[in-house]
XYZ file of C-alpha atoms in Angstrom:
508
model
C 10.903 11.792 -3.197
C 11.024 11.782 -6.719
C 8.126 9.300 -7.257
C 6.238 10.911 -4.342
C 6.234 14.522 -7.057
C 5.908 12.320 -10.159
C 2.759 11.006 -8.530
C 1.098 13.909 -7.510
C 2.643 15.612 -9.967
C 2.063 13.432 -12.942
C -0.021 10.648 -12.145
C -3.015 11.951 -9.652
C -3.215 14.443 -6.729
C -4.202 11.975 -3.522
C -4.587 13.129 0.388
C -1.887 11.487 1.730
C 0.340 9.772 -1.073
C 3.570 10.695 0.141
C 2.768 7.712 3.399
C 2.663 5.231 0.425
C 5.939 5.878 -1.255
C 7.760 5.898 2.207
C 6.481 2.376 3.375
C 7.651 0.729 0.140
C 11.174 2.648 1.024
C 11.459 1.792 4.254
C 10.328 -1.610 3.186
C 12.598 -2.408 1.115
C 14.867 -1.540 4.460
C 13.840 -4.233 5.574
C 13.679 -7.030 3.138
C 17.633 -6.445 1.892
C 18.995 -6.336 5.062
C 17.786 -9.528 5.933
C 20.862 -12.066 6.085
C 20.111 -14.685 2.960
C 20.714 -18.416 2.949
C 22.760 -19.668 0.479
C 20.263 -22.447 -0.446
C 17.702 -19.084 -0.931
C 20.285 -17.017 -4.332
C 18.243 -13.934 -3.817
C 16.249 -12.926 -6.989
C 18.155 -10.236 -8.875
C 16.658 -12.253 -12.323
C 13.430 -11.827 -11.324
C 13.348 -8.468 -10.265
C 15.801 -7.437 -12.564
C 13.207 -7.751 -15.716
C 10.531 -6.187 -13.355
C 13.215 -3.318 -13.409
C 13.670 -3.464 -17.134
C 9.590 -4.198 -17.893
C 8.535 -0.569 -15.809
C 11.497 1.593 -16.448
C 10.610 0.839 -20.697
C 6.787 1.703 -19.726
C 8.058 4.281 -17.148
C 9.613 5.815 -20.716
C 7.444 5.513 -23.224
C 4.783 6.797 -20.811
C 6.405 9.807 -20.712
C 6.328 10.056 -24.719
C 2.481 9.084 -24.907
C 1.219 11.608 -22.001
C -2.292 9.553 -21.602
C -2.222 6.200 -19.411
C -4.905 5.008 -17.373
C -3.669 7.018 -13.789
C -4.441 3.221 -12.461
C -1.793 1.491 -13.901
C 0.394 4.042 -14.305
C 0.584 4.575 -9.999
C 0.379 0.900 -9.909
C 3.870 0.815 -11.873
C 5.412 3.614 -10.723
C 4.960 2.312 -6.913
C 5.944 -1.712 -7.770
C 9.683 -0.065 -9.871
C 10.376 1.981 -6.607
C 9.772 -0.997 -4.647
C 11.881 -3.560 -7.541
C 14.817 -0.140 -7.968
C 15.251 0.271 -3.667
C 15.439 -3.511 -3.140
C 17.835 -4.122 -5.960
C 20.095 -0.850 -5.050
C 19.582 -1.362 -0.837
C 20.948 -5.295 -1.643
C 23.683 -3.940 -3.035
C 23.917 -1.531 -0.466
C 24.069 -4.294 1.833
C 26.460 -6.868 -0.041
C 29.285 -3.693 -0.211
C 28.831 -3.696 4.299
C 32.103 -3.537 5.505
C 33.294 -5.949 8.420
C 31.937 -4.791 11.940
C 34.048 -2.659 13.431
C 33.419 0.161 9.794
C 28.884 -0.392 11.058
C 29.666 3.704 12.231
C 30.992 4.341 9.455
C 28.387 2.873 6.980
C 26.299 3.859 8.455
C 26.944 7.470 8.454
C 28.045 7.354 4.941
C 24.198 5.196 3.502
C 22.747 8.574 5.794
C 24.646 10.889 3.309
C 23.764 9.729 0.849
C 20.439 10.089 1.759
C 20.666 13.371 2.633
C 22.465 14.478 -0.904
C 20.151 12.994 -2.454
C 16.969 14.374 -1.081
C 19.095 17.762 -1.684
C 18.748 17.565 -4.689
C 15.144 16.361 -5.325
C 13.997 18.781 -3.125
C 15.903 21.707 -3.630
C 18.032 21.419 -6.863
C 14.844 19.520 -9.439
C 12.923 22.256 -9.018
C 14.904 25.129 -9.650
C 17.168 23.396 -12.918
C 14.202 21.586 -14.462
C 10.974 22.920 -15.823
C 8.870 19.622 -14.961
C 8.783 16.233 -12.550
C 12.559 15.408 -14.541
C 14.552 14.189 -12.543
C 12.258 11.394 -11.762
C 13.404 9.722 -15.485
C 16.613 10.222 -14.679
C 16.949 8.718 -10.930
C 14.840 5.457 -12.919
C 17.434 5.956 -15.765
C 20.244 5.982 -12.905
C 19.197 3.703 -10.637
C 19.589 0.803 -13.928
C 23.433 1.215 -12.817
C 23.269 -0.147 -9.628
C 22.374 -3.494 -10.614
C 25.307 -6.158 -8.834
C 26.235 -7.439 -12.153
C 26.243 -3.916 -13.745
C 29.290 -2.634 -10.384
C 31.002 -5.696 -11.065
C 32.888 -4.979 -13.729
C 36.397 -3.657 -14.294
C 36.138 0.316 -15.703
C 37.789 -0.456 -19.468
C 34.198 -3.412 -18.902
C 32.026 -0.372 -18.415
C 33.630 2.342 -20.696
C 34.097 0.123 -24.066
C 30.028 -0.455 -22.846
C 29.381 3.578 -22.562
C 31.289 3.674 -25.685
C 29.161 1.504 -27.872
C 25.382 3.255 -26.751
C 26.594 6.520 -27.270
C 27.636 5.994 -30.920
C 23.762 3.542 -31.259
C 22.733 6.728 -29.606
C 24.229 9.096 -32.416
C 23.275 7.195 -35.404
C 18.684 6.791 -33.695
C 19.361 10.825 -33.404
C 21.342 11.131 -37.072
C 18.055 8.719 -38.766
C 15.351 10.528 -36.236
C 16.627 14.498 -38.022
C 16.350 12.589 -41.600
C 12.520 11.754 -41.061
C 11.550 14.447 -39.316
C 12.941 16.793 -41.975
C 11.163 14.049 -44.665
C 7.918 14.112 -41.731
C 6.866 15.791 -38.997
C 9.138 16.462 -35.935
C 6.721 14.730 -34.098
C 7.109 10.975 -35.402
C 10.688 11.571 -35.374
C 10.630 11.734 -31.941
C 8.373 8.992 -31.402
C 10.496 7.339 -34.359
C 13.872 7.710 -32.102
C 12.216 6.742 -28.561
C 10.984 3.686 -30.477
C 13.920 2.794 -32.082
C 16.329 3.430 -28.849
C 13.439 1.324 -26.871
C 14.089 -1.525 -29.166
C 17.959 -1.611 -28.593
C 17.329 -1.375 -25.293
C 15.295 -5.037 -25.227
C 17.829 -6.502 -27.281
C 21.070 -6.002 -24.592
C 18.948 -7.541 -21.788
C 21.778 -10.246 -21.941
C 24.679 -8.126 -20.926
C 23.787 -6.759 -18.064
C 26.199 -3.227 -18.765
C 25.097 -2.570 -22.087
C 21.592 -2.963 -20.868
C 22.200 -0.718 -17.563
C 23.760 2.005 -20.080
C 21.198 1.345 -22.946
C 18.287 1.967 -20.053
C 20.024 5.044 -19.033
C 20.402 6.616 -22.204
C 16.582 6.141 -22.986
C 15.578 7.660 -20.008
C 18.211 10.859 -20.546
C 16.525 11.269 -23.921
C 12.952 10.357 -22.416
C 13.854 13.878 -20.536
C 14.990 16.074 -23.526
C 11.492 15.007 -26.293
C 9.788 14.891 -22.740
C 10.799 18.749 -22.176
C 10.478 19.787 -25.995
C 6.936 18.319 -26.797
C 5.330 20.426 -24.121
C 2.615 22.542 -23.868
C 1.726 25.940 -26.529
C 2.119 28.290 -23.595
C 5.182 26.222 -21.745
C 5.857 23.877 -18.263
C 6.810 26.216 -14.905
C 8.336 24.886 -12.197
C 9.136 25.985 -8.731
C 9.503 24.941 -4.961
C 6.095 25.005 -5.101
C 4.822 23.182 -7.828
C 4.668 23.230 -10.864
C 2.117 25.144 -12.863
C 1.334 24.765 -16.765
C 0.689 27.120 -18.995
C -2.072 25.631 -21.579
C -4.543 26.771 -24.435
C -7.683 25.016 -25.189
C -8.518 23.115 -28.471
C -11.118 25.440 -29.410
C -8.542 28.402 -29.220
C -10.903 30.324 -26.927
C -9.050 30.485 -23.271
C -5.533 30.545 -21.678
C -5.126 28.621 -18.638
C -2.992 28.404 -15.845
C -2.518 24.757 -13.831
C -0.944 24.051 -10.963
C -1.225 19.904 -10.971
C -5.010 18.937 -11.397
C -6.557 22.548 -10.530
C -6.595 25.028 -12.408
C -6.280 29.363 -11.168
C -6.946 31.145 -12.874
C -8.465 30.879 -17.984
C -8.583 34.928 -19.974
C -10.657 34.531 -23.037
C -8.557 34.755 -25.961
C -10.716 34.714 -28.979
C -14.644 35.216 -29.352
C -16.824 32.631 -30.404
C -16.996 33.871 -33.528
C -13.486 33.111 -33.821
C -12.565 37.033 -33.726
C -10.015 38.803 -30.894
C -10.760 39.404 -27.556
C -10.333 42.772 -25.993
C -10.539 44.936 -23.311
C -11.537 44.546 -19.546
C -11.399 40.601 -19.574
C -13.734 38.471 -17.928
C -13.400 36.549 -15.072
C -13.782 32.725 -16.105
C -13.439 29.301 -14.321
C -13.923 29.218 -10.288
C -14.308 33.330 -10.043
C -16.872 33.520 -13.037
C -19.585 35.614 -12.649
C -22.149 34.168 -10.412
C -20.233 31.603 -8.201
C -19.236 31.960 -5.088
C -16.391 33.917 -4.580
C -18.748 37.369 -6.666
C -21.467 36.787 -3.948
C -18.583 38.222 -1.563
C -18.117 40.977 -3.520
C -21.990 41.414 -4.092
C -22.867 40.622 -0.888
C -20.275 43.009 0.680
C -21.411 46.452 -1.301
C -25.166 45.963 -0.509
C -25.077 46.419 3.484
C -21.899 48.631 3.006
C -22.015 49.911 0.618
C -17.960 51.542 -1.169
C -15.420 48.255 -0.150
C -12.637 50.276 0.542
C -9.279 48.087 0.165
C -9.498 43.961 -0.541
C -6.774 41.254 0.298
C -6.915 38.495 -1.637
C -4.429 34.752 -0.823
C -3.154 33.301 -3.295
C -2.976 35.301 -6.823
C -3.490 32.966 -8.521
C -4.002 33.827 -12.844
C -5.368 37.188 -11.244
C -9.022 36.436 -11.867
C -9.704 38.321 -9.156
C -8.288 41.072 -9.916
C -11.269 42.297 -12.401
C -14.553 42.636 -9.614
C -11.754 45.381 -8.480
C -14.474 48.838 -8.675
C -11.969 52.347 -8.456
C -10.956 54.129 -5.647
C -10.523 50.427 -3.910
C -7.333 48.988 -2.517
C -6.624 46.259 -3.810
C -3.761 43.484 -2.798
C -2.774 40.362 -3.044
C -0.384 37.985 -0.474
C 1.412 35.379 -2.987
C 3.976 33.207 -1.495
C 5.014 31.969 -5.259
C 7.385 34.236 -7.298
C 7.134 32.014 -10.529
C 3.169 32.490 -10.329
C 3.871 36.493 -9.557
C 5.628 36.810 -12.941
C 3.181 35.023 -14.860
C 0.425 37.035 -14.212
C 2.076 40.051 -14.314
C 3.142 39.440 -18.069
C 0.169 41.423 -20.296
C 1.113 39.129 -22.830
C 0.099 35.887 -20.686
C -2.785 37.319 -18.607
C -4.893 41.023 -18.591
C -6.489 40.384 -15.446
C -4.240 42.368 -13.442
C -3.007 44.898 -16.283
C -6.630 45.877 -17.422
C -8.155 45.517 -14.255
C -6.534 46.720 -11.534
C -3.526 48.327 -12.831
C -2.768 49.613 -9.698
C -3.045 46.389 -6.855
C -0.331 45.147 -4.897
C 1.381 42.118 -4.946
C 2.794 41.278 -1.675
C 5.723 37.901 -1.954
C 6.202 35.459 0.762
C 4.433 33.372 2.694
C 0.387 35.339 3.048
C -0.257 34.717 7.077
C 3.496 35.893 8.121
C 3.218 39.295 5.909
C -0.964 39.336 7.048
C 0.933 39.374 10.574
C 2.981 42.792 9.650
C 0.424 44.415 7.950
C -1.064 47.609 9.791
C -4.153 48.268 7.354
C -7.496 46.766 7.389
C -9.324 46.083 4.241
C -13.114 45.007 3.948
C -12.639 42.271 1.986
C -10.506 38.962 2.738
C -10.167 35.406 0.416
C -7.989 32.677 1.160
C -7.620 31.490 -2.140
C -4.451 28.984 -1.726
C -5.159 25.740 -2.764
C -3.161 24.254 -5.433
C -3.861 19.772 -6.374
C -6.440 19.756 -3.946
C -3.623 20.021 -1.317
C -4.754 21.535 2.337
C -2.767 24.883 3.780
C -2.957 23.573 6.879
C -1.309 26.661 8.729
C -3.941 28.522 7.082
C -7.139 26.594 8.678
C -6.141 26.950 12.346
C -7.410 28.964 15.299
C -4.025 31.324 15.206
C -4.840 32.127 11.591
C -8.218 33.275 12.512
C -7.104 35.093 14.532
C -4.914 36.792 11.847
C -7.260 36.832 9.715
C -9.915 38.890 11.981
C -7.387 40.998 12.647
C -7.033 42.067 9.384
C -10.429 42.614 8.913
C -12.268 46.071 9.848
C -14.778 46.109 11.669
C -17.806 45.521 8.505
C -15.342 42.221 7.071
C -15.658 39.515 5.778
C -13.937 36.801 5.479
C -14.212 34.195 3.028
C -12.798 30.920 2.131
C -12.344 29.189 -1.772
C -13.200 25.068 -0.730
C -13.608 23.817 -3.353
C -11.738 20.140 -3.247
C -11.860 16.462 -4.399
C -11.094 15.127 -1.123
C -11.500 17.165 1.400
C -14.336 18.960 3.311
C -13.670 21.918 5.447
C -17.347 22.868 6.559
C -17.349 21.595 9.928
C -13.382 22.076 10.146
C -14.152 25.936 9.573
C -17.416 25.713 11.462
C -15.430 24.814 15.036
C -13.019 27.338 14.103
C -15.871 29.675 13.906
C -17.753 29.020 16.468
C -15.449 29.160 19.256
C -15.293 32.908 18.143
C -18.719 33.835 18.069
C -18.716 33.690 14.070
C -21.182 32.064 11.891
C -20.403 30.014 9.046
C -22.556 30.322 5.995
C -21.541 28.555 2.670
C -22.182 27.611 -0.721
C -21.201 24.514 -2.231
C -21.630 22.791 -5.826
C -20.495 19.485 -7.295
C -17.238 20.005 -8.967
C -16.994 15.959 -8.875
C -17.747 15.630 -12.761
C -15.144 14.784 -14.568
C -16.045 17.395 -17.919
C -14.628 20.880 -16.207
C -16.049 23.635 -17.930
C -13.879 26.768 -18.372
C -15.858 29.090 -18.384
C -17.996 28.754 -15.716
C -16.231 25.977 -13.524
C -18.550 25.046 -10.161
C -16.806 25.535 -6.677
C -17.090 26.159 -2.813
C -16.669 28.717 -1.304
C -17.333 29.471 2.627
C -18.159 32.585 4.525
C -17.484 34.270 7.943
C -19.058 37.164 9.369
C -20.706 38.205 12.947
C -23.326 41.161 10.605
C -26.430 39.440 10.612
C -27.232 42.068 7.654
C -24.557 40.270 5.991
C -26.195 36.805 6.816
C -29.388 37.243 6.286
C -28.253 38.748 2.076
C -26.060 36.352 1.691
C -29.058 33.518 2.311
C -30.841 35.503 -0.107
C -28.520 34.596 -3.123
C -27.758 31.242 -1.815
C -25.848 30.741 0.765
C -26.588 28.092 3.982
C -26.070 28.824 7.575
C -23.495 25.697 8.263
C -24.440 24.382 12.162
C -21.034 23.807 13.980
C -19.858 20.123 15.342
C -18.834 21.016 19.031
C -17.728 17.722 20.145
C -14.884 18.274 17.317
C -11.457 18.899 18.840
C -10.460 22.512 16.744
C -7.697 23.349 14.623
C -4.785 24.776 15.905
C -1.251 24.849 14.665
C -0.015 22.060 16.986
C -3.377 19.790 15.709
C -5.025 18.962 12.600
C -7.373 16.186 11.484
C -6.983 15.320 7.846
C -8.517 12.281 8.391
C -11.567 13.827 9.325
C -11.976 16.472 6.781
C -11.149 13.108 4.510
C -14.367 11.566 6.497
C -17.132 14.286 5.803
C -16.002 14.091 1.992
C -17.298 10.344 2.005
C -20.416 10.877 4.815
C -21.782 13.689 2.766
C -21.070 14.702 -0.660
C -21.343 18.280 -1.889
C -24.765 18.740 -3.231
C -25.109 20.410 -7.046
C -26.648 23.831 -7.160
C -28.661 24.355 -9.831
């Protein structure tokens, strides 16, 4: 679980990536729990060397920060397999007699439950980053049979030597930092500990203890070498506040996705003041800004707007006096960041009276009796698909929330999935028309001031359809041979295949 969180948060967001770590983990059980013949010694030396090299790379990469994602992904998955083989073989060697195998497997399962609770519930609450991953890498070094075979006296002696080495290294680092830069001192500390780690390989106990110490120090270094705005973690993910290199924008990022940016300084370097302008996917002239323009041209003033997914609150600056705005957001950390006027001024300057409803949007929308003229679904994070918001039952909730002139828009910018046909098929079930305005977002250069985005609009109003087409939206013909998504059925591979077959076109 920690490996999967590390990959999906710190390496790269890949659809269905959780399948690979799970498969490697289960495969390690199959291999480790097979009886080995006496003439075939367990390749402990080879696995131990791979574990040491991979762990050293992982600790060093934490400080370096930028490594090739293919190299990082390969080392991370290989390290998971090696650690699982070593740990599971240790468990196999400790198995009791056949009469107590029920207790043995019960305790093994209980260990998995405890580890799962730590990785899924405790870690997001106590860590601001995915720090459980390096800590568990360090703990895995203690699972080697040679370490477990030692007496407590030997282990305590090795721990005392390790603490002495770490204290000396920290003192040397403090002295170096006082003479130079703090970042240089931290780098020197980590390099020195890695060298100590490498020189203790002949003694398994000291090697494991030093590796554990390096892991703890690496976490401490990483927690202090952060972005200028900091990291904020919740059960729903890791949020980063960053300032662009030129100092003009503050950016809120969740995984690999930008959830809003606010201008801090003008092009001439002066501080930006007054009503902020939406940026990135929400910039004027983009598909999401068109939704408000279409509604106002066709039906005049907008009485109420509902937005699922708050982000930095960028869309609030499309609000006009007299409109009632409501944001639905499941993550309390996002609400706190967006409401903090010292960080983002979209809500405070543009819609100070906007309501914010915390909780799952589908349940919250079902409970609300009022109706909105516009409903925007913008609940994607790190290219993950919120399937429960893209089903026929969810569409029924959205339509019940809209008034007779209502427009339903969904932000579908995604690197891996094309959701046009999925949503067009759902719209066809209710005799609705789906229009799309698609812009290519595949380039590596992300423009903060205006990021190309893709969105779909669902309506049955002929006037709204004509107005949207005049702004560059195109009608998507549904594929009626497909099975519509529901709470009982969804096919993410289908949406993944659509992206491979028909890449999003670039809009001038």
